[in-house]
XYZ file of C-alpha atoms in Angstrom:
172
model
C -0.147 0.024 -0.044
C 1.539 3.278 -1.035
C 2.111 5.876 1.696
C 0.185 9.174 1.581
C 3.493 11.070 1.699
C 4.775 9.379 -1.578
C 1.512 10.155 -3.248
C 1.832 13.825 -2.286
C 5.527 13.835 -3.416
C 4.470 12.277 -6.900
C 1.819 14.976 -7.279
C 4.017 17.945 -6.264
C 7.552 18.408 -7.562
C 8.507 21.062 -5.052
C 7.893 18.761 -2.316
C 10.519 16.235 -3.903
C 12.897 19.082 -4.219
C 12.485 20.126 -0.546
C 12.836 16.396 0.520
C 16.181 16.260 -1.661
C 17.539 19.525 -0.108
C 16.649 18.368 3.430
C 18.455 14.963 2.652
C 21.543 16.716 1.470
C 21.627 19.191 4.254
C 21.466 16.191 6.688
C 24.386 14.455 4.975
C 26.441 17.650 5.103
C 25.876 18.085 8.747
C 26.732 14.491 9.515
C 29.932 14.272 7.525
C 33.118 14.518 9.731
C 35.139 17.543 9.392
C 38.198 16.992 7.201
C 40.009 20.382 7.465
C 42.596 21.079 10.075
C 42.455 24.034 12.369
C 44.819 26.865 13.011
C 44.240 29.272 15.912
C 46.532 31.792 17.445
C 46.515 34.960 19.506
C 47.859 37.005 22.379
C 46.521 38.682 25.540
C 48.261 41.560 27.555
C 47.790 44.778 29.136
C 48.584 48.141 27.328
C 50.860 50.248 29.563
C 49.062 53.423 29.267
C 47.121 55.454 31.997
C 43.915 53.558 32.029
C 45.770 50.016 31.223
C 43.292 48.341 28.953
C 43.331 44.891 28.195
C 44.410 43.927 24.593
C 43.276 40.481 23.032
C 44.136 39.587 19.503
C 43.479 36.546 17.307
C 43.969 35.462 13.862
C 41.205 37.889 12.668
C 40.858 40.574 15.161
C 42.300 42.641 17.938
C 40.011 43.940 20.716
C 40.866 46.620 23.335
C 38.873 46.356 26.585
C 38.834 48.443 29.563
C 40.577 46.685 32.629
C 37.704 47.769 34.910
C 35.441 45.910 32.621
C 37.140 42.597 33.203
C 38.183 42.913 36.834
C 36.011 45.646 38.400
C 32.555 45.606 39.891
C 29.551 44.738 37.740
C 28.240 48.206 37.942
C 31.402 49.579 36.367
C 31.190 46.732 33.681
C 27.844 48.065 32.414
C 28.870 51.621 32.198
C 27.995 52.946 28.654
C 30.915 55.354 28.567
C 33.525 52.470 28.518
C 35.724 52.786 25.383
C 36.056 49.523 23.605
C 37.856 49.376 20.294
C 38.089 46.574 17.599
C 40.456 46.314 14.929
C 40.580 43.763 12.013
C 43.622 41.973 10.893
C 44.888 43.105 7.690
C 46.327 39.549 6.762
C 44.560 36.770 8.630
C 47.064 34.171 7.287
C 50.174 35.799 8.624
C 50.538 33.882 11.685
C 52.313 35.092 14.801
C 54.619 37.117 12.401
C 57.388 39.545 13.557
C 55.019 42.455 12.145
C 51.322 42.306 12.361
C 49.015 45.171 11.114
C 45.556 45.828 12.162
C 42.787 48.481 10.827
C 40.065 49.802 13.102
C 36.681 48.460 12.416
C 34.608 51.367 10.886
C 37.663 53.538 10.523
C 40.043 51.920 8.097
C 42.336 54.935 8.194
C 43.200 54.337 11.719
C 45.691 51.502 11.948
C 48.188 50.016 14.389
C 51.246 47.794 13.995
C 52.596 45.107 16.481
C 56.434 44.425 15.850
C 57.826 41.563 17.868
C 60.697 42.687 19.999
C 61.360 39.436 21.775
C 59.724 35.941 22.160
C 60.250 33.048 24.601
C 58.563 29.705 24.164
C 57.149 28.678 27.394
C 55.515 25.476 26.612
C 55.367 23.255 23.384
C 53.106 20.152 23.381
C 53.009 17.970 20.347
C 50.383 14.934 20.307
C 51.163 12.806 17.044
C 48.359 10.950 15.429
C 47.810 8.083 17.571
C 44.347 6.160 17.504
C 42.898 9.378 16.313
C 44.031 10.388 12.771
C 45.073 13.993 13.682
C 48.267 15.366 15.056
C 47.796 18.265 17.471
C 50.532 21.031 18.651
C 50.002 23.731 21.084
C 52.849 26.114 21.700
C 52.664 28.992 24.305
C 54.957 32.022 24.280
C 55.712 35.089 26.321
C 56.104 37.905 23.670
C 57.169 41.520 23.808
C 55.731 43.709 20.895
C 56.278 47.420 19.991
C 52.877 48.834 19.616
C 52.592 51.917 17.119
C 49.357 53.327 16.126
C 47.974 56.531 14.386
C 44.794 56.952 16.409
C 43.434 56.945 19.953
C 45.899 54.228 21.031
C 48.906 55.657 19.253
C 51.858 54.751 21.515
C 54.508 53.725 21.107
C 54.333 51.176 23.779
C 56.077 48.068 24.624
C 53.620 45.459 25.561
C 54.057 42.049 27.154
C 51.651 39.471 25.998
C 50.951 35.668 26.750
C 50.546 34.004 23.319
C 49.359 30.533 21.896
C 49.658 28.965 18.601
C 47.299 25.823 18.236
C 47.353 23.591 15.255
C 45.195 20.478 14.552
C 46.081 18.538 11.416
C 43.743 17.425 8.748
C 42.916 13.638 9.248
C 45.522 11.320 7.851
C 43.993 8.447 6.013
C-alpha cells in the first residue's frame, strides 16, 4: 500500500525538491570535518594610563577596559567605557614579526605590532595515535612594540601571553 506522503510527493515536484535538499543538508551536517584547524592569538595589558586589556586572534584585535574585566559589575555596564575593535589586515600571517590591524569602521586608523622578543614557555605535540590527527599547542611570552595612528597611538612596549594551536587534517 503506497504511503500518503509518496502520493503527495509524486503530485508536487516542489515537495520532492524540498525532500532532496533536506537529505543533502542532513548528509552535510553528519559528515566529519576534514579540514585542519589553526588558531593563534595573544593577551596582554597596554601600559597606558587606563591600562586596557588587549586580546588579538587571527582575525581581530580587541581593546577592553581593565575595569570591565576585573572591576565591579556596575562598572562593567557603564555605557561610557571605551572598547575598540581592529581587524587583521592579513589573517594568514600567523604570529609574524610584524602584524598590522585596521580599526573597524575607521580603516584609516591602523596599528602595528612588531615583535621585539619571544620566549617559548610550552610546546606540546600529540602525534596521530588512535585518532587520525596530530595536534600541537605552543605557548609564548612575547614583547611587542605597539605603534598606532589613532586613539591608541603609543609607541608602547606590551608584554603578551600568546598561543599557537594547530590541528592537522585527518591522515588516512
